Amino acid sequence: MSLIAFGKAETDIDYSAMRALVVDDYPGMRSAMRIALSNFGLTKIDMSANATEVLFKVQHNEYDLILCDFNLGDGRDGQQVLEELRHRGLITLDTAFIMVTAESVYEKVAATAELAPDDYLIKPFNAEILRHRLDGILRRKLAFADIYRYFAGGELEKALECCDLLIKEKPKYIVDTLRFKGELLNAMGRFEEAEALYKQVIQMRAIPWARLGLARTLHMQKKDEAAEELLHDVLEDSPELVSAYDLMAEVKLARNDAREAQAALEKGAAISGKTVRRQQRLGEVAFANGDLDKARAAFSAALDKGRHSIFVTPADYGNLCRVQVEQGDMNGALDTLKKGKMALHSSPEGQLVSAVVQGLVHTKSGRAAEAGRALDEAVRLRNVGARADEQSMLDLAGVCMANGRLEEGDAIVREVARNAHDSDALMAKARQLYEATGRGEAGDQVLKEATAEVRRLNNEGVMLAHKSDYAAAVECMLAASREAPFNPRVIMNTAWVILKRIDQEGMDHDLFAEARRLIEEAGRQSPGHTRITGLRSHLKQVEGRFGIHGSKKK
Amino acid sequence: MMLDISGLYASLMHEVKNTLGLMSITLDGVHPTGDPEHDAPLNETRLLCQRVAERLQQALLLYKAVNGQLSPMVDAYSPADVLGELRDEAQALVRDRLKVTVRIADDVPLIWFFDRNLVEMALVNAIHNSIQYARDRILLEASLDDGALCLAVKDDSDGYPEHILECVRNDQPYRSQGTGLGLQFARLVAQAHADRGREGELRLTNEDGAVFRLLLP
Ligand SMILES: Nc1ncnc2c1ncn2[C@@H]1O[C@H](COP(=O)(O)OP(=O)(O)O)[C@@H](O)[C@H]1O
Ligand SMILES: [Mg+2]
């Protein structure tokens, strides 16, 4: 047996140069924490009482550690704060984020390592425990420093190499490293390797995140039957694992079982209803199922919980209003607009959504003149470049048609079709618009023509790329992306063939700039799409190879 | 008027935890002066504070166990880190009245899979017991026992009363002068840690003093 001398075996953490943020709605706790931290040698300690203050402070300072109470006064909880900080890139993985909770069940909320805090402190705790946990996290952050640096710079290959190195050099962190590596592999679209990795972890122990990770990679590989079976087992063992319900819903949708998908989301929302994105998804699925009451409740909850959240966009107001109009509750819809006035009026997109809803309401209420005015306003906004989500755009087209403005309606449908040619749901909705006005055949014609060119150019571009004729592929895809400048698949393909061409034939600065712009646009159109991280990484590699310094991330 | 009892209960608990957490961390900010008239009551108060915290945790755990919610949230942790943390915490509590040491056997893996909260709770209770009964020293030990991780708390007390050893051996509930909750929870925590059909185990023996062993597969 060996006697371990603690504090000597591992590097000492120097707190004197660090900056900390303590978040708690209770002033007594804040000052007690400040005293504890200053006893560790920290001198720069800031305090926040609520989420709004945290976001403000973090925008203006760089913190090494954030201690955040889960229960905050202003309607947002610690997990929402963390997600927003990460989503907006306000903190990097180098920042240690510790969640302070009174309940150990909150541990089960976070789905991915990226959205999980670095550690949980369960109340009540004392200074000794706080010190140990902080030491542990900060040492781990040091060990992961290279991995985080490459990850933040989009150099995923290098980050992977560092993971393998860390597993060899610091086997103590093997499980943390494997978790991060699994997410890297997923982000790079290397699902088979990710699958093998999760199975390796499960071999050691069937820990929930590894089982969830495995289910996710199975889903990404369209092995949804196996994914469903696994998730079923996971939920049987840990019925409070909310993110498993979210994934279960996606798997059920992939298996064309929309009812069960809705049921899974409802269970998740019953356990943790504060997550805006869960409510949004529940609303969408319920709406598609024709369950208007549930859709309305979920969309209302999304707006309610997300009042100050960046995850709420004008589209959410549009979604709720659409359900209300469908239910015949015109006053409800107008009321929703009124309540969201501040948020909607601050952006052209919001103004457009607002005009569309008014058009819908007036049309359904038979007020032609008012509907016409709302339409004129929408047209004016579109002419100055406003765009709204596809659903709202199709609503707008429907309003045009119902008011006899067929050509304007057709033009909008064409635009939506070009930018979403591969979305069955949107195409079906567009077809319904025509059928409702007795123009079914005309509609088929419009949709066919609108998507034919995009489809042809995209398919040809991809085929040329597979034959390694990247020069021709680029010409083809550039034409496609001029036709459909907001079509996620088209613009991602375009960026991809450009980077391939540069790999093959050398640098072309104009094309490279275009690839960068396209990747940014794709990020706006489909945030979190699995291909985007890979494309960013490819862009970084090209940058590195040709010694270009990219525009710095804001 | 209808009262939302479970909601009230939850916010009450929340408040108690907050206040207790605050009290504990505030006491940690008061440094000993070397004057026994100041230090002795301070040390005693800190110990009492930890004891109340322990009782509160037991109350909550009881609530969970009754509702069948004692499912462990297993992840990978370093046994050496956990014992190190507990050692420092215990040593800070007893100041120099007792010597608390850690021993890690050479064959103990760098990481093991368990629910850190539950396991620490069980160990903290054993440590608090030892603080009460030990004469001079407490040893926290990690070793491997037939493929399971064995986390032990050993002291130089007179040892457990025979009827408690008997009851734990026979997997029976028991009565003690205290509540007897701590050891029974330790047994629940051990048994909740099952892996591939093998259950964890609580083993109590008297050797040089009381020996508390938590075996985690
Ligand atoms: N380290 C120890 N040395 C001697 N006796 C002990 C020790 N730990 C526990 N005991 C005995 O076991 C009993 C039960 O302990 P425990 O389950 O922790 O409940 P409680 O502390 O509430 O009495 C104690 O009351 C004491 O009699
Ligand atoms: Mg006890």
JSON list of C-alpha atoms in Angstrom, two decimals, chain A residues 1-4 6 10 24 26 28-29 32-33 35-36 39 69 71 102-105 107-108 119-120 122-130 132-133 171-172 174-175 179 201-209 237 240-241, chain B residues 14-15 17-18 20-22 24-26 28-29 31 50 53 56-57 64 71 73-78 80-81 83-85 87-89 92 102-106 110-111 113 116-117 120 141-143 193-196 217:
[
{"chain": "A", "resi": 1, "resn": "MET", "atom": "CA", "xyz": [0.00, 0.00, 0.00]},
{"chain": "A", "resi": 2, "resn": "SER", "atom": "CA", "xyz": [1.11, 3.51, -0.71]},
{"chain": "A", "resi": 3, "resn": "LEU", "atom": "CA", "xyz": [0.48, 6.57, 1.34]},
{"chain": "A", "resi": 4, "resn": "ILE", "atom": "CA", "xyz": [-0.74, 9.43, -0.78]},
{"chain": "A", "resi": 6, "resn": "PHE", "atom": "CA", "xyz": [-2.53, 15.11, -0.95]},
{"chain": "A", "resi": 10, "resn": "GLU", "atom": "CA", "xyz": [-0.75, 16.91, -8.41]},
{"chain": "A", "resi": 24, "resn": "ASP", "atom": "CA", "xyz": [-27.07, 33.53, -6.51]},
{"chain": "A", "resi": 26, "resn": "TYR", "atom": "CA", "xyz": [-29.64, 35.32, -2.16]},
{"chain": "A", "resi": 28, "resn": "GLY", "atom": "CA", "xyz": [-26.16, 36.20, 2.07]},
{"chain": "A", "resi": 29, "resn": "MET", "atom": "CA", "xyz": [-24.96, 33.29, -0.02]},
{"chain": "A", "resi": 32, "resn": "ALA", "atom": "CA", "xyz": [-20.38, 33.90, 2.04]},
{"chain": "A", "resi": 33, "resn": "MET", "atom": "CA", "xyz": [-19.11, 32.51, -1.26]},
{"chain": "A", "resi": 35, "resn": "ILE", "atom": "CA", "xyz": [-15.33, 35.07, 1.56]},
{"chain": "A", "resi": 36, "resn": "ALA", "atom": "CA", "xyz": [-14.73, 31.39, 0.82]},
{"chain": "A", "resi": 39, "resn": "ASN", "atom": "CA", "xyz": [-9.69, 32.45, 1.30]},
{"chain": "A", "resi": 69, "resn": "ASP", "atom": "CA", "xyz": [-27.07, 28.64, -8.31]},
{"chain": "A", "resi": 71, "resn": "ASN", "atom": "CA", "xyz": [-32.63, 28.45, -8.80]},
{"chain": "A", "resi": 102, "resn": "ALA", "atom": "CA", "xyz": [-30.35, 21.91, -3.73]},
{"chain": "A", "resi": 103, "resn": "GLU", "atom": "CA", "xyz": [-31.42, 18.74, -5.52]},
{"chain": "A", "resi": 104, "resn": "SER", "atom": "CA", "xyz": [-29.33, 16.00, -7.02]},
{"chain": "A", "resi": 105, "resn": "VAL", "atom": "CA", "xyz": [-31.85, 15.23, -9.77]},
{"chain": "A", "resi": 107, "resn": "GLU", "atom": "CA", "xyz": [-27.85, 16.27, -12.78]},
{"chain": "A", "resi": 108, "resn": "LYS", "atom": "CA", "xyz": [-29.97, 14.36, -15.19]},
{"chain": "A", "resi": 119, "resn": "ASP", "atom": "CA", "xyz": [-19.54, 19.85, -11.85]},
{"chain": "A", "resi": 120, "resn": "TYR", "atom": "CA", "xyz": [-22.48, 20.02, -9.47]},
{"chain": "A", "resi": 122, "resn": "ILE", "atom": "CA", "xyz": [-25.18, 19.87, -3.86]},
{"chain": "A", "resi": 123, "resn": "LYS", "atom": "CA", "xyz": [-26.30, 22.08, -1.00]},
{"chain": "A", "resi": 124, "resn": "PRO", "atom": "CA", "xyz": [-25.44, 22.25, 1.77]},
{"chain": "A", "resi": 125, "resn": "PHE", "atom": "CA", "xyz": [-21.69, 22.09, 1.23]},
{"chain": "A", "resi": 126, "resn": "ASN", "atom": "CA", "xyz": [-18.70, 23.57, 2.98]},
{"chain": "A", "resi": 127, "resn": "ALA", "atom": "CA", "xyz": [-15.57, 25.45, 1.96]},
{"chain": "A", "resi": 128, "resn": "GLU", "atom": "CA", "xyz": [-13.44, 22.30, 2.03]},
{"chain": "A", "resi": 129, "resn": "ILE", "atom": "CA", "xyz": [-15.61, 20.55, -0.54]},
{"chain": "A", "resi": 130, "resn": "LEU", "atom": "CA", "xyz": [-15.80, 23.64, -2.70]},
{"chain": "A", "resi": 132, "resn": "HIS", "atom": "CA", "xyz": [-11.60, 20.20, -3.71]},
{"chain": "A", "resi": 133, "resn": "ARG", "atom": "CA", "xyz": [-14.13, 20.35, -6.49]},
{"chain": "A", "resi": 171, "resn": "PRO", "atom": "CA", "xyz": [-5.63, 7.64, -17.94]},
{"chain": "A", "resi": 172, "resn": "LYS", "atom": "CA", "xyz": [-7.37, 9.18, -14.95]},
{"chain": "A", "resi": 174, "resn": "ILE", "atom": "CA", "xyz": [-10.08, 8.41, -19.82]},
{"chain": "A", "resi": 175, "resn": "VAL", "atom": "CA", "xyz": [-13.84, 8.56, -19.40]},
{"chain": "A", "resi": 179, "resn": "ARG", "atom": "CA", "xyz": [-17.02, 11.51, -23.80]},
{"chain": "A", "resi": 201, "resn": "VAL", "atom": "CA", "xyz": [-17.52, 2.93, -22.65]},
{"chain": "A", "resi": 202, "resn": "ILE", "atom": "CA", "xyz": [-20.63, 0.82, -22.08]},
{"chain": "A", "resi": 203, "resn": "GLN", "atom": "CA", "xyz": [-18.37, -2.21, -21.90]},
{"chain": "A", "resi": 204, "resn": "MET", "atom": "CA", "xyz": [-16.76, -0.55, -18.88]},
{"chain": "A", "resi": 205, "resn": "ARG", "atom": "CA", "xyz": [-20.10, 0.54, -17.45]},
{"chain": "A", "resi": 206, "resn": "ALA", "atom": "CA", "xyz": [-23.52, 1.28, -18.89]},
{"chain": "A", "resi": 207, "resn": "ILE", "atom": "CA", "xyz": [-23.48, 4.94, -17.85]},
{"chain": "A", "resi": 208, "resn": "PRO", "atom": "CA", "xyz": [-26.45, 6.99, -19.05]},
{"chain": "A", "resi": 209, "resn": "TRP", "atom": "CA", "xyz": [-24.58, 9.49, -21.23]},
{"chain": "A", "resi": 237, "resn": "ASP", "atom": "CA", "xyz": [-33.68, 2.33, -15.96]},
{"chain": "A", "resi": 240, "resn": "GLU", "atom": "CA", "xyz": [-36.14, 10.97, -15.25]},
{"chain": "A", "resi": 241, "resn": "LEU", "atom": "CA", "xyz": [-33.49, 11.32, -17.97]},
{"chain": "B", "resi": 14, "resn": "HIS", "atom": "CA", "xyz": [-34.99, 24.46, -0.27]},
{"chain": "B", "resi": 15, "resn": "GLU", "atom": "CA", "xyz": [-34.90, 27.17, 2.33]},
{"chain": "B", "resi": 17, "resn": "LYS", "atom": "CA", "xyz": [-30.71, 23.74, 2.62]},
{"chain": "B", "resi": 18, "resn": "ASN", "atom": "CA", "xyz": [-29.88, 27.28, 1.61]},
{"chain": "B", "resi": 20, "resn": "LEU", "atom": "CA", "xyz": [-27.65, 25.48, 6.29]},
{"chain": "B", "resi": 21, "resn": "GLY", "atom": "CA", "xyz": [-25.29, 25.86, 3.34]},
{"chain": "B", "resi": 22, "resn": "LEU", "atom": "CA", "xyz": [-24.87, 29.49, 4.21]},
{"chain": "B", "resi": 24, "resn": "SER", "atom": "CA", "xyz": [-21.66, 26.06, 7.01]},
{"chain": "B", "resi": 25, "resn": "ILE", "atom": "CA", "xyz": [-19.75, 28.24, 4.59]},
{"chain": "B", "resi": 26, "resn": "THR", "atom": "CA", "xyz": [-19.96, 31.24, 6.92]},
{"chain": "B", "resi": 28, "resn": "ASP", "atom": "CA", "xyz": [-15.70, 28.10, 7.53]},
{"chain": "B", "resi": 29, "resn": "GLY", "atom": "CA", "xyz": [-14.79, 31.75, 7.19]},
{"chain": "B", "resi": 31, "resn": "HIS", "atom": "CA", "xyz": [-10.56, 31.25, 11.64]},
{"chain": "B", "resi": 50, "resn": "GLN", "atom": "CA", "xyz": [-22.24, 19.18, 9.76]},
{"chain": "B", "resi": 53, "resn": "ALA", "atom": "CA", "xyz": [-26.60, 18.74, 7.43]},
{"chain": "B", "resi": 56, "resn": "LEU", "atom": "CA", "xyz": [-31.16, 16.69, 6.66]},
{"chain": "B", "resi": 57, "resn": "GLN", "atom": "CA", "xyz": [-29.61, 14.56, 3.92]},
{"chain": "B", "resi": 64, "resn": "LYS", "atom": "CA", "xyz": [-36.56, 9.33, -1.82]},
{"chain": "B", "resi": 71, "resn": "SER", "atom": "CA", "xyz": [-31.61, 5.17, -8.40]},
{"chain": "B", "resi": 73, "resn": "MET", "atom": "CA", "xyz": [-26.53, 8.34, -11.13]},
{"chain": "B", "resi": 74, "resn": "VAL", "atom": "CA", "xyz": [-23.33, 6.52, -11.94]},
{"chain": "B", "resi": 75, "resn": "ASP", "atom": "CA", "xyz": [-20.33, 8.12, -13.61]},
{"chain": "B", "resi": 76, "resn": "ALA", "atom": "CA", "xyz": [-16.56, 7.73, -13.44]},
{"chain": "B", "resi": 77, "resn": "TYR", "atom": "CA", "xyz": [-14.76, 9.18, -10.42]},
{"chain": "B", "resi": 78, "resn": "SER", "atom": "CA", "xyz": [-11.36, 8.88, -8.90]},
{"chain": "B", "resi": 80, "resn": "ALA", "atom": "CA", "xyz": [-8.30, 8.76, -4.51]},
{"chain": "B", "resi": 81, "resn": "ASP", "atom": "CA", "xyz": [-9.90, 12.16, -5.14]},
{"chain": "B", "resi": 83, "resn": "LEU", "atom": "CA", "xyz": [-11.16, 9.98, -0.20]},
{"chain": "B", "resi": 84, "resn": "GLY", "atom": "CA", "xyz": [-8.80, 12.96, -0.36]},
{"chain": "B", "resi": 85, "resn": "GLU", "atom": "CA", "xyz": [-11.74, 15.35, -0.32]},
{"chain": "B", "resi": 87, "resn": "ARG", "atom": "CA", "xyz": [-10.11, 13.41, 4.49]},
{"chain": "B", "resi": 88, "resn": "ASP", "atom": "CA", "xyz": [-9.53, 17.16, 4.22]},
{"chain": "B", "resi": 89, "resn": "GLU", "atom": "CA", "xyz": [-13.12, 17.84, 5.15]},
{"chain": "B", "resi": 92, "resn": "ALA", "atom": "CA", "xyz": [-10.78, 20.46, 9.04]},
{"chain": "B", "resi": 102, "resn": "VAL", "atom": "CA", "xyz": [-5.83, 8.14, 3.53]},
{"chain": "B", "resi": 103, "resn": "ARG", "atom": "CA", "xyz": [-4.40, 4.95, 2.14]},
{"chain": "B", "resi": 104, "resn": "ILE", "atom": "CA", "xyz": [-4.87, 3.84, -1.45]},
{"chain": "B", "resi": 105, "resn": "ALA", "atom": "CA", "xyz": [-3.85, 0.29, -2.32]},
{"chain": "B", "resi": 106, "resn": "ASP", "atom": "CA", "xyz": [-1.57, -0.01, -5.35]},
{"chain": "B", "resi": 110, "resn": "LEU", "atom": "CA", "xyz": [-7.53, 5.47, -11.25]},
{"chain": "B", "resi": 111, "resn": "ILE", "atom": "CA", "xyz": [-11.26, 5.60, -11.82]},
{"chain": "B", "resi": 113, "resn": "PHE", "atom": "CA", "xyz": [-17.96, 3.89, -11.49]},
{"chain": "B", "resi": 116, "resn": "ARG", "atom": "CA", "xyz": [-20.48, 10.19, -6.01]},
{"chain": "B", "resi": 117, "resn": "ASN", "atom": "CA", "xyz": [-23.22, 11.89, -4.00]},
{"chain": "B", "resi": 120, "resn": "GLU", "atom": "CA", "xyz": [-19.95, 10.31, -0.19]},
{"chain": "B", "resi": 141, "resn": "GLU", "atom": "CA", "xyz": [-8.81, 3.32, 2.77]},
{"chain": "B", "resi": 142, "resn": "ALA", "atom": "CA", "xyz": [-9.42, 2.22, -0.81]},
{"chain": "B", "resi": 143, "resn": "SER", "atom": "CA", "xyz": [-8.61, -1.29, -1.97]},
{"chain": "B", "resi": 193, "resn": "HIS", "atom": "CA", "xyz": [-24.90, 0.03, -6.81]},
{"chain": "B", "resi": 194, "resn": "ALA", "atom": "CA", "xyz": [-25.44, -3.08, -8.84]},
{"chain": "B", "resi": 195, "resn": "ASP", "atom": "CA", "xyz": [-23.43, -4.01, -11.91]},
{"chain": "B", "resi": 196, "resn": "ARG", "atom": "CA", "xyz": [-24.04, -7.00, -14.14]},
{"chain": "B", "resi": 217, "resn": "PRO", "atom": "CA", "xyz": [-18.88, -3.69, -7.92]}
]
